[in-house]
Coordinates of C-alpha atoms in Angstrom, one line a residue:
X20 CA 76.5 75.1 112.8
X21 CA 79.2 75.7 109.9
X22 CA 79.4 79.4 109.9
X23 CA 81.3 78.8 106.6
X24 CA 78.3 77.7 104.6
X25 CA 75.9 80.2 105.6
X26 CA 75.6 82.8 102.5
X27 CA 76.7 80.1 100.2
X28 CA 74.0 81.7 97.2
X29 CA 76.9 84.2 96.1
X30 CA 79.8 81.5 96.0
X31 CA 78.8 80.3 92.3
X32 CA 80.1 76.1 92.3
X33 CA 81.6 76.4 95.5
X34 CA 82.1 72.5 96.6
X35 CA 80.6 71.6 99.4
X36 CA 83.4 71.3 102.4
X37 CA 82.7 67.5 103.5
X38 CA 83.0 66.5 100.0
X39 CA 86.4 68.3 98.9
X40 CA 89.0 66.0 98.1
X41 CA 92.9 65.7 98.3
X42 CA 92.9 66.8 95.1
X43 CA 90.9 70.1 95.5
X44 CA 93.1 70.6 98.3
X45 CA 96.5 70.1 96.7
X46 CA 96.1 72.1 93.3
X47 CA 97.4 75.1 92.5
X48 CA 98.3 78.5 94.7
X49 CA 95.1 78.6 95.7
X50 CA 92.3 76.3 95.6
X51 CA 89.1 76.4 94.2
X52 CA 87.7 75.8 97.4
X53 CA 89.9 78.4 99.3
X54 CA 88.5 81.0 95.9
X55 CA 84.7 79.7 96.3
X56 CA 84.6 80.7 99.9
X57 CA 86.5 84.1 99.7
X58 CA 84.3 85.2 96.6
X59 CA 81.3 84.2 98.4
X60 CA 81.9 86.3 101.2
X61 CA 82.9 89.6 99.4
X62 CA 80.2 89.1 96.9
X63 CA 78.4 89.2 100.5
X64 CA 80.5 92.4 101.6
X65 CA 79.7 94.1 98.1
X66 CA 75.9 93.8 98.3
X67 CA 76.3 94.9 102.3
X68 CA 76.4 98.8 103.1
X69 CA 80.3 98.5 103.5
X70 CA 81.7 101.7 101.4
X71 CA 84.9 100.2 100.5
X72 CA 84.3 96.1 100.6
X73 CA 87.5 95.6 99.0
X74 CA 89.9 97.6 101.3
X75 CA 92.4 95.0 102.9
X76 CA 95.0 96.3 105.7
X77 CA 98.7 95.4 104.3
X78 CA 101.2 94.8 106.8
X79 CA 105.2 94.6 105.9
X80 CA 108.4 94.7 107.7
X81 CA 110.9 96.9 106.6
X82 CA 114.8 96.0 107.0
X83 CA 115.2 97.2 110.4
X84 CA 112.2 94.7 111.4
X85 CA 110.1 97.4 112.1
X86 CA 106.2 96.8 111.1
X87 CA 104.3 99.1 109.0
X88 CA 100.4 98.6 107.8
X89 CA 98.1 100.7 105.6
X90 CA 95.1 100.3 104.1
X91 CA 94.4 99.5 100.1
X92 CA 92.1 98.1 97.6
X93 CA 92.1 94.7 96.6
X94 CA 92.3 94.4 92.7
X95 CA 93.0 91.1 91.5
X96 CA 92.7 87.7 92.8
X97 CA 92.9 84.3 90.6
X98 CA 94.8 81.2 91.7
X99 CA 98.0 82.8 92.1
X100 CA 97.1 85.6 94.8
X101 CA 95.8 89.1 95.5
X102 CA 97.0 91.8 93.7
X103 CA 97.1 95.3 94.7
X104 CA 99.0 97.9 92.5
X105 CA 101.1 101.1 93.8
X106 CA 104.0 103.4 93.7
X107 CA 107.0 101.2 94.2
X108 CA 109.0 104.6 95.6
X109 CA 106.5 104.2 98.6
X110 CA 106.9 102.9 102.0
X111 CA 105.6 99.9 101.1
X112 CA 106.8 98.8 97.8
X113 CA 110.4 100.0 99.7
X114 CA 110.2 97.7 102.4
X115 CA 108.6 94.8 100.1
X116 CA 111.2 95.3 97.6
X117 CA 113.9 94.0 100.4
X118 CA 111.4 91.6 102.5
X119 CA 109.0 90.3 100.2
X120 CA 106.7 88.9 102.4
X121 CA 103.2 90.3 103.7
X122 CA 100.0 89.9 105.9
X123 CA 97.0 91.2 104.5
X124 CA 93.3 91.2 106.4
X125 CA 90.0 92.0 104.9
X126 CA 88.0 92.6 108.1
X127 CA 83.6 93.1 107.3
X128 CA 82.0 94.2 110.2
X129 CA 78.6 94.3 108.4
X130 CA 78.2 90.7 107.0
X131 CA 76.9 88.0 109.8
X132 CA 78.6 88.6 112.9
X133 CA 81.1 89.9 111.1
X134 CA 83.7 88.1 109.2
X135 CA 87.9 88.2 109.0
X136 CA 90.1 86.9 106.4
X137 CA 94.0 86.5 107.1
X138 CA 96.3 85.9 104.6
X139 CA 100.5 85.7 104.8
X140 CA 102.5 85.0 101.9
X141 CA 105.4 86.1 99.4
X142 CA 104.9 88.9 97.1
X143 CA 105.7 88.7 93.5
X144 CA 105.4 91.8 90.9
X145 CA 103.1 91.3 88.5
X146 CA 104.2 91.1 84.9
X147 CA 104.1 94.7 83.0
X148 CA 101.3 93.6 81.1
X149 CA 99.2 93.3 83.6
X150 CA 100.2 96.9 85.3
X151 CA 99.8 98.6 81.6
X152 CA 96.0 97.1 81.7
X153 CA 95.0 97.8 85.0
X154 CA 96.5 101.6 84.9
X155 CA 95.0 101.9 81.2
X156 CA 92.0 101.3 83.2
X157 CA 92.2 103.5 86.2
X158 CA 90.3 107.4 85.6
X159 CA 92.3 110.0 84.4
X160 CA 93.2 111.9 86.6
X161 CA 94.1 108.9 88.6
X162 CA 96.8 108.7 86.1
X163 CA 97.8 112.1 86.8
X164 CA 98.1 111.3 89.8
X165 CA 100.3 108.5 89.4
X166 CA 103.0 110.8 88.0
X167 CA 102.6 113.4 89.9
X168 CA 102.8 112.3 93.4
X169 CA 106.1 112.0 94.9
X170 CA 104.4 109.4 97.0
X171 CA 105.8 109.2 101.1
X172 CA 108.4 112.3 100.4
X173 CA 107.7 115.5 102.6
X174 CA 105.4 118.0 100.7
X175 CA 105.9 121.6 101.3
X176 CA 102.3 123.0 100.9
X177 CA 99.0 121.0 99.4
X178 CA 99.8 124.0 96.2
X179 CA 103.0 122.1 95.5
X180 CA 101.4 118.9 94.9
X181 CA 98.6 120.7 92.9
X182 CA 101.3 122.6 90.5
X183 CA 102.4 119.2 90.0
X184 CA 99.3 118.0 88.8
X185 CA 98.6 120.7 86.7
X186 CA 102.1 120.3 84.8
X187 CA 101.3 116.9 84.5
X188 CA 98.2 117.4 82.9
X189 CA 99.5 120.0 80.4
X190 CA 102.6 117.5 79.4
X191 CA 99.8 114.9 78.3
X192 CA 97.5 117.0 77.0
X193 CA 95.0 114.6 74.4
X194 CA 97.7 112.1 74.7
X195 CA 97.0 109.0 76.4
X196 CA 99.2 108.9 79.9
X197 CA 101.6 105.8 80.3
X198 CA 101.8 103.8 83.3
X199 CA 105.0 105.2 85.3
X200 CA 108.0 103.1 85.5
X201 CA 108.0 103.9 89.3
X202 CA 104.2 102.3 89.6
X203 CA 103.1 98.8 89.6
X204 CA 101.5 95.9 91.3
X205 CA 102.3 93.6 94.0
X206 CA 100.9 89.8 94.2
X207 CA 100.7 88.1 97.6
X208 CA 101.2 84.6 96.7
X209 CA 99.3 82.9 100.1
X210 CA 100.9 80.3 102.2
X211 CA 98.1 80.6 104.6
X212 CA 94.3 81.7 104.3
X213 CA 92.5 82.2 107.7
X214 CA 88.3 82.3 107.8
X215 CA 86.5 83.9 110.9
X216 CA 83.9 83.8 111.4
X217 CA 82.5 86.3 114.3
X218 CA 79.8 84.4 116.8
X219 CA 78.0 85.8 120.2
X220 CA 79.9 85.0 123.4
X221 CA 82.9 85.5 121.3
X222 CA 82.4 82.1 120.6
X223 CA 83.7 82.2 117.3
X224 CA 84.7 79.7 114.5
X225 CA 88.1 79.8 112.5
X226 CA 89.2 77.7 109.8
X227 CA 92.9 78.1 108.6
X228 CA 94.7 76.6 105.1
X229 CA 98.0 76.0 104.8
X230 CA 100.8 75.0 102.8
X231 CA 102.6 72.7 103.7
X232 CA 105.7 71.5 101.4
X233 CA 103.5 72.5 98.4
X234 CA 100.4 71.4 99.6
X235 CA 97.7 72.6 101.4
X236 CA 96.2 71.3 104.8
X237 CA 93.0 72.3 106.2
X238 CA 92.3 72.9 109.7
X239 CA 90.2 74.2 112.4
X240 CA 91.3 76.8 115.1
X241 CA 90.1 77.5 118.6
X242 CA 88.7 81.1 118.6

């Protein structure tokens, strides 16, 4: 059986995998069949009891070569790659600013057997446009937040960080906050998307894209 088809209902026009042709495959950053099957499955994960279905593990490597990974939400994906915005002072943004180049993994534990999606590719800021909407966005005192976090520097005492906040909130008092020049967004532009699909026996099924010289190939893996 094609694990990949089964919850198909939530992937709106998703092409059907024996039919896709070269040119499906070859256009764009990311296909439409690559975005079909991904949607599908979070649209899956969303309407699953998973608290946080868009939560992705980010692994980079700093310049020492050193690994790091953390957890954050996914928001934004189009043909060009999944976004995720943050504090460009922070571990991450640091290490991605000198090796721009990531892993992320969605992992749902509650949807079939369970499902995994890889992805490793460059990462690109997005343009300030798209940072000023997606903070205009964000609650409050998210905002706040966003100024006054000294994000990944040592804090003395949880009533530092809170006097912070509360000097923030007096500086913008009824006045709209701005998006921080420190705090943005970071695109993962794929080279490779990985589907797995859990099975029992461990048995599983795995089907991996990749670009190669522009293009993408398609795949299967042994689990």
């Amino acid at each position: 059986m094609d694990r990949s088809r089964q919850g198909q209902q939530y992937a709106v026009g998703s092409p059907s995998r024996d039919n896709t042709t070269n040119k499906e495959i070859e256009m764009g950053v990311l296909t439409t069949e690559i975005l079909d099957t991904f949607n599908g499955l979070l649209a899956e994960a969303q309407a699953s009891a998973d608290r946080e279905p868009t939560a992705m593990t980010v692994a980079t490597v700093g310049t020492g070569h050193g690994p790091s990974a953390r957890t954050v939400l996914l928001k934004g994906l189009d043909e060009r790659g999944f976004v995720f915005y943050t504090n460009f002072d922070s571990c991450k943004g640091r290490q991605l600013a000198g090796n721009p180049q990531a892993a992320l993994l969605f992992h749902w534990k509650l949807i079939r057997e369970g499902v995994q999606v890889r992805i490793e590719g460059n990462v690109e800021s997005v343009t300030a446009a798209e940072a000023d909407a997606y903070f205009a966005s964000r609650p409050r005192p998210s905002q706040i937040g966003a100024w006054a976090s000294l994000q990944s520097q040592t804090l003395s005492s949880r009533e530092e960080f809170e006097r912070r906040i509360d000097e923030v909130e007096k500086h913008y008092a009824d006045l709209p906050v701005p998006r921080p020049p420190h705090w943005s967004g970071f695109r993962v532009v794929p080279e490779l998307v990985e589907f797995w699909y859990g099975a029992r026996y461990r048995l599983h099924e795995r089907h991996c894209y990749e670009r190669v010289d522009g293009q993408w190939q398609q795949r299967m893996l042994y689990p």
